[in-house]
Amino acid sequence: MNADLLKDVNAIKSKLDIMHEDMKRFMERSNQQHLNSIVDGCRSDFFDVIRGYATDEIESSLEGKISKDCHMKNACKALFSDLLNSSLDQIKRGEVSADSINDAKSKLEEMRRKSPYDQCKTCFSEVARLLDKQIDLMRSLRVYRENDLTGESMESLPEKETVVELLEPLSNKQRLQILKALFAETKTFSALAELTGLRGGNLLFHLQKLQNGGMILQRNERGDYMISEKGYRALRGVAELYSDLGSKRISSEPIKRP
């Protein structure tokens, strides 16, 4: 083979190698695009299923909790549904920011401040429960992560108020039993007495502790007891903390800070 022919053959081989690499990259991109398309389709289908279930739960929960005699029922139900459905829609985007969650909570708190009646507490507690449930779903799908705590945020944590308003109401077996029972449904005084084994003044003492801490509410002077938004969040936080620390062996070594 003469030198010119060898040169031409090598040039052709070089071009073929380049074409092969280009084709390989094209196929990889095509496969990745195809895979992304499949994943996006699955995410969309999965979201549609979740959305249908969550929408039904929003409808049934609000219908069941808002008093049928309340003349603001339809207006409040529409506002609550819009808030919860807007929060739910964020899941489809694949990423939920802490700012958007804080914004939803702020809107709910603003609505609460403007509520005209004492019985509105029941409705807002239910909406807060549904919103927290959505946030739990976002965490489980790994589309939402809270901002990490900083030294500055720790400095602003008030010691006395934290103990009196949060830790003390929870630091008792019977009070924890009461909160767990009210987590799912309202309970009468008699039902709580049977559950805890406490009677009369002893049970009233613990109920008063929880009420003073804002953990539970009573429908009226002799009505059923129910968990408040604060109680719901506190109990959920304790459950998450126990899941992370209580049942696992956590290192006692100094924490490694970035």
Coordinates of C-alpha atoms in Angstrom, one line a residue:
M1 CA 0.0 0.0 0.0
N2 CA 1.6 3.3 -1.1
A3 CA 1.9 6.3 1.2
D4 CA -0.9 8.3 -0.4
L5 CA -3.4 5.4 -0.2
L6 CA -2.4 4.7 3.5
K7 CA -2.9 8.4 4.2
D8 CA -6.4 8.4 2.7
V9 CA -7.3 5.2 4.6
N10 CA -6.2 6.7 7.9
A11 CA -8.1 9.9 7.1
I12 CA -11.3 7.8 6.4
K13 CA -10.8 5.8 9.6
S14 CA -10.4 9.0 11.6
K15 CA -13.6 10.4 10.1
L16 CA -15.4 7.1 10.8
D17 CA -14.2 7.3 14.4
I18 CA -15.5 10.8 14.8
M19 CA -18.8 9.8 13.2
H20 CA -19.0 6.8 15.6
E21 CA -18.4 9.1 18.6
D22 CA -21.0 11.6 17.3
M23 CA -23.5 8.8 16.8
K24 CA -22.8 7.4 20.3
R25 CA -23.3 10.7 21.9
F26 CA -26.5 11.2 19.9
M27 CA -27.8 7.8 21.0
E28 CA -26.9 8.5 24.6
R29 CA -28.7 11.9 24.5
S30 CA -31.7 10.2 22.8
N31 CA -31.8 7.5 25.4
Q32 CA -31.5 10.0 28.2
Q33 CA -34.3 12.2 26.6
H34 CA -36.4 9.1 26.2
L35 CA -35.7 8.1 29.8
N36 CA -36.5 11.6 31.0
S37 CA -39.7 11.5 29.0
I38 CA -40.7 8.2 30.7
V39 CA -39.9 9.6 34.1
D40 CA -41.8 12.8 33.5
G41 CA -44.7 10.8 32.3
C42 CA -44.6 8.5 35.4
R43 CA -44.3 11.6 37.6
S44 CA -47.3 13.2 35.9
D45 CA -49.4 10.0 36.2
F46 CA -48.3 9.5 39.8
F47 CA -49.2 13.1 40.7
D48 CA -52.6 12.7 39.0
V49 CA -53.4 9.7 41.3
I50 CA -52.2 11.6 44.4
R51 CA -54.0 14.7 43.3
G52 CA -57.3 12.9 43.0
Y53 CA -56.9 11.2 46.4
A54 CA -55.8 14.4 48.1
T55 CA -58.6 16.5 46.5
D56 CA -61.2 14.0 47.7
E57 CA -59.7 14.1 51.2
I58 CA -59.8 18.0 51.2
E59 CA -63.4 17.9 50.1
S60 CA -64.6 15.3 52.7
S61 CA -62.5 16.7 55.6
L62 CA -63.7 20.3 55.1
E63 CA -67.3 19.2 54.6
G64 CA -67.1 17.2 57.8
K65 CA -65.4 19.7 60.0
I66 CA -67.1 23.0 58.9
S67 CA -70.4 23.4 60.8
K68 CA -73.4 23.0 58.6
D69 CA -75.1 25.9 60.4
C70 CA -72.2 28.4 59.7
H71 CA -73.4 31.0 57.2
M72 CA -69.7 31.4 56.1
K73 CA -69.3 27.7 55.3
N74 CA -69.2 28.0 51.5
A75 CA -66.9 31.0 51.4
C76 CA -64.5 29.5 53.9
K77 CA -64.6 26.1 52.2
A78 CA -63.7 27.8 48.9
L79 CA -60.8 29.7 50.4
F80 CA -59.4 26.7 52.2
S81 CA -59.7 24.5 49.1
D82 CA -57.8 27.1 47.0
L83 CA -55.0 27.3 49.6
L84 CA -54.6 23.5 49.9
N85 CA -54.9 22.8 46.2
S86 CA -52.3 25.5 45.4
S87 CA -50.0 23.9 47.8
L88 CA -50.6 20.5 46.3
D89 CA -49.9 21.7 42.8
Q90 CA -46.3 22.4 43.7
I91 CA -45.6 18.7 43.9
K92 CA -46.0 18.3 40.2
R93 CA -43.1 20.8 39.5
G94 CA -40.7 18.4 41.3
E95 CA -39.3 20.9 43.7
V96 CA -41.0 22.8 46.6
S97 CA -39.2 25.7 48.2
A98 CA -39.3 26.5 51.9
D99 CA -40.4 30.0 51.0
S100 CA -43.5 28.7 49.2
I101 CA -44.5 26.6 52.2
N102 CA -43.9 29.5 54.6
D103 CA -46.1 31.6 52.3
A104 CA -48.9 29.1 52.5
K105 CA -48.6 29.0 56.3
S106 CA -48.6 32.8 56.5
K107 CA -51.7 33.0 54.4
L108 CA -53.5 30.5 56.7
E109 CA -52.4 32.4 59.7
E110 CA -53.6 35.7 58.2
M111 CA -57.0 34.1 57.5
R112 CA -57.1 32.8 61.1
R113 CA -56.5 36.3 62.5
K114 CA -59.4 37.6 60.6
S115 CA -61.8 34.8 61.6
P116 CA -64.8 36.3 63.4
Y117 CA -66.0 33.4 65.6
D118 CA -64.6 31.2 68.3
Q119 CA -65.7 28.0 66.6
C120 CA -63.5 28.9 63.6
K121 CA -60.7 27.3 65.6
T122 CA -62.0 23.9 64.6
C123 CA -61.9 24.6 60.9
F124 CA -58.4 26.1 61.0
S125 CA -57.1 23.2 63.0
E126 CA -58.4 20.9 60.3
V127 CA -56.9 22.9 57.5
A128 CA -53.5 23.1 59.3
R129 CA -53.7 19.3 59.7
L130 CA -54.3 18.8 56.0
L131 CA -51.5 21.3 55.1
D132 CA -49.1 19.5 57.3
K133 CA -50.1 16.2 55.7
Q134 CA -49.3 17.6 52.3
I135 CA -45.9 18.8 53.6
D136 CA -45.2 15.3 54.9
L137 CA -46.0 13.9 51.5
M138 CA -43.6 16.4 49.9
R139 CA -40.9 15.2 52.3
S140 CA -41.5 11.6 51.5
L141 CA -41.3 12.3 47.8
R142 CA -38.1 14.3 48.4
V143 CA -39.3 17.4 46.7
Y144 CA -39.2 19.5 49.8
R145 CA -36.5 20.1 52.4
E146 CA -36.6 22.6 55.1
N147 CA -33.8 25.1 55.5
D148 CA -31.1 24.0 58.0
L149 CA -31.1 25.7 61.4
T150 CA -28.3 28.2 62.0
G151 CA -26.5 29.4 65.1
E152 CA -28.5 32.6 64.8
S153 CA -31.8 30.8 64.9
M154 CA -30.7 28.8 68.0
E155 CA -29.8 32.1 69.7
S156 CA -33.3 33.3 69.3
L157 CA -34.9 30.2 70.8
P158 CA -36.5 31.4 74.1
E159 CA -35.7 29.0 76.9
K160 CA -38.5 29.7 79.4
E161 CA -41.3 29.9 76.8
T162 CA -40.0 26.7 75.1
V163 CA -40.2 24.8 78.4
V164 CA -43.5 26.2 79.6
E165 CA -45.4 26.2 76.2
L166 CA -43.9 23.1 74.6
L167 CA -41.8 20.8 76.6
E168 CA -43.7 20.8 79.9
P169 CA -47.1 20.0 78.4
L170 CA -45.6 17.0 76.6
S171 CA -43.4 15.7 79.5
N172 CA -45.9 13.4 81.0
K173 CA -47.1 9.9 80.0
Q174 CA -50.8 10.6 80.5
R175 CA -50.7 13.9 78.6
L176 CA -48.9 12.2 75.7
Q177 CA -51.6 9.5 75.8
I178 CA -54.3 12.2 75.6
L179 CA -52.7 13.9 72.7
K180 CA -52.2 10.6 70.8
A181 CA -55.9 9.8 71.3
L182 CA -57.0 13.2 70.1
F183 CA -54.8 13.0 67.1
A184 CA -57.3 10.9 65.3
E185 CA -60.6 12.0 66.7
T186 CA -62.3 14.0 69.4
K187 CA -62.9 12.4 72.8
T188 CA -65.2 12.9 75.7
F189 CA -64.0 13.4 79.3
S190 CA -65.2 9.9 80.1
A191 CA -63.4 8.3 77.2
L192 CA -60.1 10.1 78.2
A193 CA -60.6 8.9 81.8
E194 CA -61.0 5.3 80.7
L195 CA -57.9 5.7 78.4
T196 CA -55.6 7.2 81.0
G197 CA -57.0 5.6 84.2
L198 CA -57.3 9.0 85.7
R199 CA -60.4 10.3 87.5
G200 CA -61.9 13.6 88.4
G201 CA -59.4 16.2 89.4
N202 CA -56.4 14.2 88.4
L203 CA -57.6 14.1 84.8
L204 CA -58.7 17.7 84.9
F205 CA -55.2 18.7 86.0
H206 CA -53.6 17.2 82.9
L207 CA -56.3 18.5 80.6
Q208 CA -55.8 21.9 82.0
K209 CA -52.0 21.6 81.4
L210 CA -52.6 20.8 77.8
Q211 CA -55.2 23.5 77.3
N212 CA -52.9 26.1 78.9
G213 CA -50.2 25.0 76.6
G214 CA -52.5 25.5 73.6
M215 CA -52.2 21.7 72.7
I216 CA -55.9 20.9 73.0
L217 CA -59.3 22.6 72.8
Q218 CA -62.8 21.9 74.2
R219 CA -65.8 22.5 72.0
N220 CA -67.7 24.1 74.8
E221 CA -67.9 24.0 78.6
R222 CA -69.0 20.4 78.6
G223 CA -68.1 19.4 75.1
D224 CA -65.6 16.9 73.6
Y225 CA -61.9 17.6 73.6
M226 CA -59.9 17.9 70.3
I227 CA -56.3 18.5 69.4
S228 CA -55.3 22.0 68.3
E229 CA -53.0 22.9 65.4
K230 CA -50.2 23.5 67.9
G231 CA -50.9 20.1 69.5
Y232 CA -51.0 18.3 66.2
R233 CA -47.6 19.8 65.1
A234 CA -46.0 19.2 68.5
L235 CA -47.0 15.6 68.5
R236 CA -45.9 15.1 64.9
G237 CA -42.6 16.7 65.7
V238 CA -42.1 14.4 68.7
A239 CA -42.9 11.4 66.6
E240 CA -40.4 12.5 64.0
L241 CA -37.8 13.1 66.6
Y242 CA -38.3 9.7 68.2
S243 CA -38.1 8.1 64.8
D244 CA -34.7 9.8 64.2
L245 CA -33.3 9.5 67.7
G246 CA -35.3 7.4 70.1
S247 CA -35.1 4.0 68.4
K248 CA -31.7 4.3 66.9
R249 CA -28.1 4.3 68.2
I250 CA -26.9 7.8 67.6
S251 CA -23.2 8.6 67.9
S252 CA -22.2 10.4 71.1
E253 CA -19.2 11.9 69.3
P254 CA -19.1 15.7 68.8
I255 CA -21.1 16.8 65.9
K256 CA -19.2 17.5 62.7
R257 CA -20.0 21.0 61.5
P258 CA -19.4 22.1 57.9

